[in-house]
XYZ file of C-alpha atoms in Angstrom:
428
model
C 0.637 4.823 16.213
C -2.705 3.007 16.127
C -3.322 -0.177 14.244
C -4.071 -3.670 14.426
C -0.889 -5.572 13.604
C 1.744 -2.672 13.394
C 1.606 -2.550 9.548
C 3.716 0.499 9.634
C 6.570 -0.831 11.970
C 9.167 0.384 9.526
C 8.007 3.901 9.961
C 7.879 3.476 13.888
C 11.352 2.266 13.871
C 12.748 4.775 11.676
C 11.217 7.660 13.651
C 12.756 5.837 17.067
C 16.172 5.644 15.248
C 15.816 9.290 14.515
C 15.446 9.885 18.326
C 11.736 10.513 18.542
C 9.403 9.171 21.241
C 7.169 6.370 19.796
C 4.249 4.403 21.273
C 2.236 1.928 19.328
C -1.005 0.283 19.856
C -1.414 -3.223 18.163
C -5.274 -4.232 18.352
C -5.038 -7.875 17.332
C -3.990 -10.063 20.146
C -2.161 -12.473 18.051
C 0.107 -9.659 17.079
C 1.060 -8.481 20.601
C 4.644 -9.965 20.189
C 5.350 -7.743 17.246
C 7.943 -5.189 17.739
C 8.637 -6.596 21.379
C 11.886 -4.929 22.676
C 12.034 -2.797 19.704
C 9.460 -0.118 20.550
C 6.975 1.039 23.378
C 3.881 -0.664 22.962
C 0.619 0.070 24.781
C -2.407 -1.648 25.684
C -4.823 1.216 25.337
C -4.137 4.027 23.055
C -6.850 6.318 24.444
C -5.041 6.473 27.686
C -1.976 7.938 25.903
C -3.816 11.138 24.489
C -2.766 13.211 27.349
C 0.870 12.245 26.384
C 0.218 13.205 22.897
C -1.444 16.486 23.703
C 1.233 17.424 26.128
C 3.578 17.479 23.147
C 1.602 20.181 21.609
C 2.384 20.903 17.993
C 5.190 17.955 18.176
C 2.398 15.362 19.104
C 0.943 13.391 16.402
C -1.509 10.383 16.100
C -0.646 7.945 13.157
C -3.515 5.748 12.074
C -2.683 2.619 10.074
C -6.066 1.715 8.497
C -9.717 2.812 7.894
C -11.650 -0.228 9.316
C -13.778 -0.448 12.323
C -15.059 3.258 12.057
C -11.521 4.589 12.357
C -12.196 7.150 9.501
C -14.883 8.849 11.540
C -12.699 8.407 14.682
C -9.804 10.414 13.074
C -12.209 13.211 12.066
C -13.464 13.507 15.841
C -9.964 13.464 17.146
C -8.994 16.370 14.625
C -11.993 18.314 15.923
C -10.683 17.854 19.441
C -7.579 19.478 18.460
C -5.177 16.539 18.002
C -2.795 16.141 14.942
C -3.985 13.264 13.113
C -2.295 11.793 10.066
C -3.870 8.751 8.170
C -7.256 9.088 6.469
C -10.791 10.346 7.366
C -14.495 9.237 6.976
C -14.358 10.424 3.355
C -11.247 8.511 2.872
C -12.618 5.263 4.232
C -15.659 5.588 2.023
C -13.526 6.329 -0.970
C -11.568 3.157 -0.330
C -14.002 0.766 1.016
C -17.086 1.681 -1.167
C -15.865 0.787 -4.657
C -19.012 1.615 -6.613
C -19.008 5.155 -4.783
C -15.405 5.526 -5.893
C -16.050 4.805 -9.375
C -19.068 7.402 -9.483
C -16.725 10.043 -8.053
C -14.198 9.218 -10.798
C -16.641 9.425 -13.552
C -17.963 12.607 -12.299
C -14.413 14.069 -12.527
C -14.377 13.035 -16.200
C -12.051 9.910 -15.819
C -12.418 6.870 -18.264
C -13.615 4.187 -16.193
C -14.380 0.637 -16.677
C -17.883 -0.689 -16.638
C -18.827 -1.651 -13.014
C -21.845 -3.477 -11.643
C -22.692 -3.802 -8.077
C -24.268 -6.916 -6.268
C -25.366 -8.068 -2.985
C -25.658 -11.774 -3.732
C -23.548 -14.293 -5.771
C -26.722 -15.810 -7.590
C -27.773 -12.688 -9.020
C -24.122 -11.918 -10.357
C -23.809 -15.526 -11.770
C -26.917 -14.967 -13.804
C -25.570 -11.594 -14.887
C -22.402 -13.155 -16.330
C -24.447 -15.783 -18.152
C -26.405 -12.903 -19.798
C -23.297 -10.763 -20.372
C -20.203 -13.031 -20.729
C -16.900 -11.183 -20.601
C -13.594 -11.270 -18.633
C -14.221 -9.575 -14.872
C -12.419 -8.585 -11.800
C -14.209 -9.371 -8.727
C -13.916 -6.990 -6.030
C -15.374 -7.011 -2.454
C -16.207 -3.820 -0.812
C -14.865 -3.219 2.911
C -11.578 -2.636 4.572
C -8.962 -5.204 3.515
C -11.533 -6.619 0.986
C -9.889 -9.367 -1.367
C -10.149 -9.314 -5.071
C -9.980 -11.840 -7.835
C -8.884 -11.241 -11.438
C -10.540 -13.365 -13.858
C -8.774 -14.791 -16.853
C -11.466 -16.636 -18.701
C -12.997 -14.505 -21.568
C -16.603 -15.532 -20.584
C -16.207 -15.011 -16.832
C -16.568 -18.727 -16.088
C -13.724 -18.477 -13.322
C -15.490 -15.753 -11.794
C -18.442 -17.641 -11.565
C -16.865 -20.496 -9.920
C -15.542 -18.240 -7.228
C -18.906 -16.718 -6.732
C -20.534 -20.087 -6.567
C -17.880 -21.452 -4.081
C -19.204 -19.383 -1.243
C -15.657 -18.164 -0.557
C -14.735 -14.967 1.410
C -14.426 -12.979 -1.797
C -18.248 -12.356 -1.735
C -19.360 -10.169 1.152
C -22.577 -8.254 1.833
C -21.477 -5.803 -1.316
C -19.318 -6.496 -4.174
C -18.612 -5.256 -7.798
C -17.782 -6.963 -11.148
C -15.638 -4.590 -13.193
C -14.884 -5.255 -16.863
C -11.151 -6.301 -17.213
C -8.998 -3.704 -18.897
C -5.912 -4.839 -20.623
C -2.770 -2.729 -20.112
C 0.043 -1.738 -17.775
C -0.900 -1.394 -13.989
C 0.375 1.500 -12.173
C -0.178 3.718 -9.258
C 0.166 7.250 -8.391
C 0.431 8.483 -4.702
C 1.087 11.672 -2.823
C 0.924 13.203 0.686
C -2.060 15.551 1.346
C -1.841 18.130 4.100
C -5.452 18.852 4.377
C -5.401 21.591 1.857
C -3.000 20.721 -0.963
C -0.838 18.028 -2.202
C 2.914 17.842 -1.351
C 5.274 17.492 -4.104
C 6.538 15.269 -5.680
C 4.110 12.456 -6.209
C 5.475 9.029 -6.639
C 4.723 6.342 -9.343
C 4.490 2.644 -8.327
C 4.150 -0.820 -9.800
C 2.788 -3.334 -7.423
C 3.451 -7.226 -7.833
C 0.753 -8.805 -5.884
C 0.836 -12.367 -7.235
C 2.495 -14.954 -4.936
C 4.949 -16.597 -7.450
C 7.378 -15.211 -10.022
C 5.911 -14.634 -13.328
C 2.875 -13.300 -11.810
C 1.339 -16.613 -10.909
C -0.548 -18.005 -7.964
C -2.836 -15.985 -5.546
C -3.251 -12.389 -5.188
C -1.445 -11.418 -1.916
C -1.309 -8.393 -0.052
C 2.089 -7.663 -1.856
C 5.009 -9.428 -2.905
C 7.104 -6.392 -3.860
C 6.762 -2.974 -5.429
C 8.847 -0.669 -7.800
C 8.710 3.031 -6.874
C 9.843 6.398 -8.277
C 9.871 10.056 -7.539
C 11.278 10.806 -10.842
C 9.338 12.212 -14.016
C 5.968 11.972 -12.296
C 4.336 15.446 -12.405
C 2.456 15.098 -15.427
C 0.842 11.612 -14.756
C -0.082 12.967 -11.163
C -1.684 16.080 -12.653
C -3.709 13.913 -15.018
C -4.904 11.737 -12.258
C -4.557 11.963 -8.483
C -4.081 15.765 -8.533
C -7.732 16.205 -9.811
C -8.837 14.996 -6.463
C -7.500 17.924 -4.411
C -10.683 19.777 -4.087
C -12.651 16.861 -2.949
C -9.990 15.862 -0.342
C -9.613 19.343 0.881
C -13.468 19.708 1.280
C -13.669 16.461 3.118
C -10.852 16.993 5.619
C -8.424 14.333 4.312
C -4.965 14.270 5.711
C -2.365 11.568 5.070
C -1.165 9.600 1.938
C -3.517 8.539 -0.737
C -2.641 6.403 -3.757
C -4.871 5.648 -7.067
C -4.199 2.627 -8.868
C -4.712 2.603 -12.728
C -4.384 0.662 -15.854
C -2.841 2.496 -18.743
C -3.083 1.603 -22.358
C -3.266 3.283 -25.791
C -7.078 4.112 -24.901
C -6.170 6.265 -21.997
C -5.914 6.033 -18.181
C -8.468 3.823 -16.367
C -8.582 4.459 -12.639
C -9.354 1.109 -10.629
C -9.213 2.011 -6.808
C -7.973 4.139 -4.117
C -5.679 3.248 -1.040
C -6.550 6.128 1.414
C -3.880 5.508 4.002
C -0.279 4.678 4.198
C 0.393 1.732 2.169
C 2.572 -1.235 3.171
C 5.179 -2.176 2.018
C 4.781 1.025 -0.162
C 6.043 3.332 2.756
C 8.913 1.371 3.620
C 9.844 1.236 -0.334
C 9.562 4.937 -0.513
C 11.713 5.517 2.531
C 15.200 5.380 0.903
C 14.311 7.677 -1.871
C 13.008 10.372 0.750
C 15.798 12.587 1.823
C 13.343 14.442 4.093
C 13.073 12.371 7.367
C 9.722 11.053 8.355
C 9.332 13.419 11.204
C 9.923 16.391 9.079
C 7.580 14.978 6.470
C 4.863 14.790 9.235
C 5.592 18.285 10.390
C 5.016 19.598 6.784
C 1.769 17.601 6.502
C 0.512 18.909 9.805
C 1.675 22.642 9.847
C 1.639 23.173 6.014
C 4.864 24.852 6.066
C 5.916 23.742 2.657
C 4.631 21.636 -0.373
C 7.991 20.194 -1.335
C 10.313 17.653 0.108
C 13.709 16.434 -0.989
C 14.049 13.045 -2.969
C 16.614 10.816 -4.568
C 16.086 10.379 -8.252
C 15.924 6.970 -9.692
C 14.172 3.880 -8.541
C 13.561 1.880 -5.366
C 12.675 -1.833 -5.628
C 11.217 -3.485 -2.549
C 10.821 -7.293 -1.930
C 8.626 -8.618 0.789
C 10.191 -11.677 2.495
C 7.573 -13.923 3.949
C 7.263 -17.264 5.806
C 4.290 -19.475 6.052
C 1.239 -19.125 6.341
C 1.619 -16.281 3.961
C -0.663 -15.158 1.974
C -2.969 -16.712 4.544
C -3.362 -16.131 8.260
C -2.328 -18.325 11.286
C -6.023 -18.339 12.202
C -6.715 -20.394 9.175
C -3.330 -22.257 8.682
C -1.333 -23.285 11.742
C 2.178 -22.369 11.247
C 4.950 -21.664 13.840
C 6.038 -18.130 14.907
C 9.434 -17.418 16.691
C 11.508 -18.424 13.678
C 15.055 -16.809 13.923
C 15.669 -13.889 11.597
C 19.385 -14.143 10.668
C 21.709 -12.341 8.224
C 24.735 -13.698 6.273
C 27.984 -11.909 7.299
C 28.079 -8.514 8.658
C 25.774 -6.117 7.191
C 26.934 -2.405 6.327
C 25.116 0.479 7.820
C 23.788 1.274 4.347
C 22.431 -2.211 3.844
C 20.862 -1.904 7.477
C 18.908 1.004 6.333
C 17.476 -1.025 3.548
C 15.859 -3.603 5.936
C 12.471 -2.614 6.992
C 11.075 -4.835 9.682
C 7.462 -5.966 9.724
C 6.147 -8.969 11.926
C 9.341 -9.348 14.036
C 10.310 -8.933 17.558
C 12.983 -9.689 20.126
C 12.780 -12.852 22.151
C 15.543 -13.518 24.630
C 17.729 -10.764 22.760
C 17.491 -12.376 19.500
C 15.164 -11.193 16.369
C 12.388 -13.678 15.593
C 9.190 -13.838 13.310
C 5.884 -12.719 15.071
C 2.230 -11.859 14.106
C -0.478 -13.642 12.220
C 0.478 -13.526 8.244
C 4.046 -14.287 7.846
C 5.052 -11.002 6.720
C 8.379 -10.805 8.196
C 10.455 -7.740 6.441
C 10.937 -5.763 3.523
C 14.322 -5.274 1.884
C 14.939 -2.487 -0.567
C 17.402 -1.594 -3.129
C 17.873 1.791 -5.109
C 19.613 2.954 -8.273
C 19.471 5.324 -11.150
C 18.010 2.393 -13.218
C 15.448 -0.072 -12.523
C 17.817 -2.854 -13.104
C 20.535 -1.513 -10.734
C 17.847 -0.975 -7.903
C 16.342 -4.685 -8.526
C 19.789 -6.109 -8.328
C 20.692 -4.235 -5.281
C 17.515 -5.383 -3.503
C 17.856 -9.100 -4.686
C 21.745 -9.010 -3.303
C 20.440 -7.809 0.131
C 17.650 -10.467 0.172
C 19.952 -13.143 -0.472
C 21.478 -12.087 2.945
C 18.418 -12.762 4.940
C 18.138 -16.091 6.341
C 14.765 -17.181 7.925
C 13.698 -20.979 7.854
C 11.142 -21.446 5.021
C 11.448 -17.883 3.755
C 9.744 -17.154 0.399
C 9.984 -14.205 -1.792
C 10.149 -13.131 -5.455
C 13.322 -12.203 -7.175
C 11.617 -10.820 -10.349
C 10.200 -7.701 -9.045
C 10.411 -5.130 -11.770
C 11.597 -7.544 -14.317
C 8.345 -7.217 -16.580
C 9.073 -3.462 -16.574
C 12.747 -3.651 -17.612
C 11.627 -6.190 -20.373
C 9.187 -3.747 -21.870
C 6.404 -2.104 -19.898
C 8.527 0.902 -19.120
C 8.984 1.537 -22.690
C 5.256 1.162 -23.208
C 4.546 3.744 -20.611
C 7.318 6.022 -22.202
C 5.719 5.537 -25.577
C 2.330 6.482 -24.178
C 3.724 9.690 -23.280
C 2.983 9.349 -19.531
C 6.405 10.079 -18.140
C 7.623 13.870 -17.714
C 10.200 14.550 -20.450
C 12.583 16.104 -17.897
C 13.074 15.333 -14.215
C 10.425 16.985 -11.870
């Protein structure tokens, strides 16, 4: 595994639990305590290439992100004969260059929101004066932040642009706000075709319940593999030819807004998502190693899954949603559990920034992204309640998390999606 902060810790630990040999490179020095005592960590991933090659077809390199030229790097490693899952140079551009992604979607015949690209805030502020509207501000580049405006004349977006905050990089876009239900569709791509089924997901990015506060990396997500085929075919499935022609191999997600006027694609995530991968885990009867084999040797286009929903809750500690470089908060907080957890409950714990210190599990890392708990059920309400019950058993000083993951869907958004005809009539 190659990354900066062990974002895919949950996958690595599941692979170890299933008996596989795993080594992880963590690039950020402030994250070097993450997974301490839980997994074999290395200081130079390139020095491990012979180890990977010696495993033959059973050797695999998993890349977590597409920053710092890692898309091109993955392509080179594939040309050198390595099994690589993650993304590609094409995927990196698709995710990081938002204007380019919108042009590709438009060429494929999608309905796209009007998008305007800028390189300096002053020009964008003048543009909003001349074209007042509600906008979403999106910065290009890896891990780029966004700001969703609420003011109908764009005044709040202008204020952000004028503040000189990190939302503005060398390139950014203003996208017309589209009212509707936000939902994503994701699938594994083996370099030639998609594996089935695809998943549908509903992210909850705001820090506070009721979708208030800052946009975070993620506070929780609802996912399902049930009744997904028709939506996938109308959206992400149309990308197969382009992904095949450009050497993509890994997981890919397309985020959209849906309303009575259609499906409006917003942006791609061209890598494994987190906490998404952890929340999909309990719905995947096929184990991660077997799924990786299917991706790499193209032996099957199907994998086994559980019907129903999985709800994931991200349990965080300060400084989340910021970083310790900016906000000085302690690490090393104990991660405790109320009572004895059952084997099934422990399978629904997905560790993030944690490690062992003197034999005890503690928080580590830079962002306060401690762990994810999941709950599953035939209904979304059952899955949400199961996740909340397990979250209540996790005790970390000053832990914060949302207990309303999935509530808006239960109270009406799922019905809206159903009425729009976006779910399959029968189980896939």
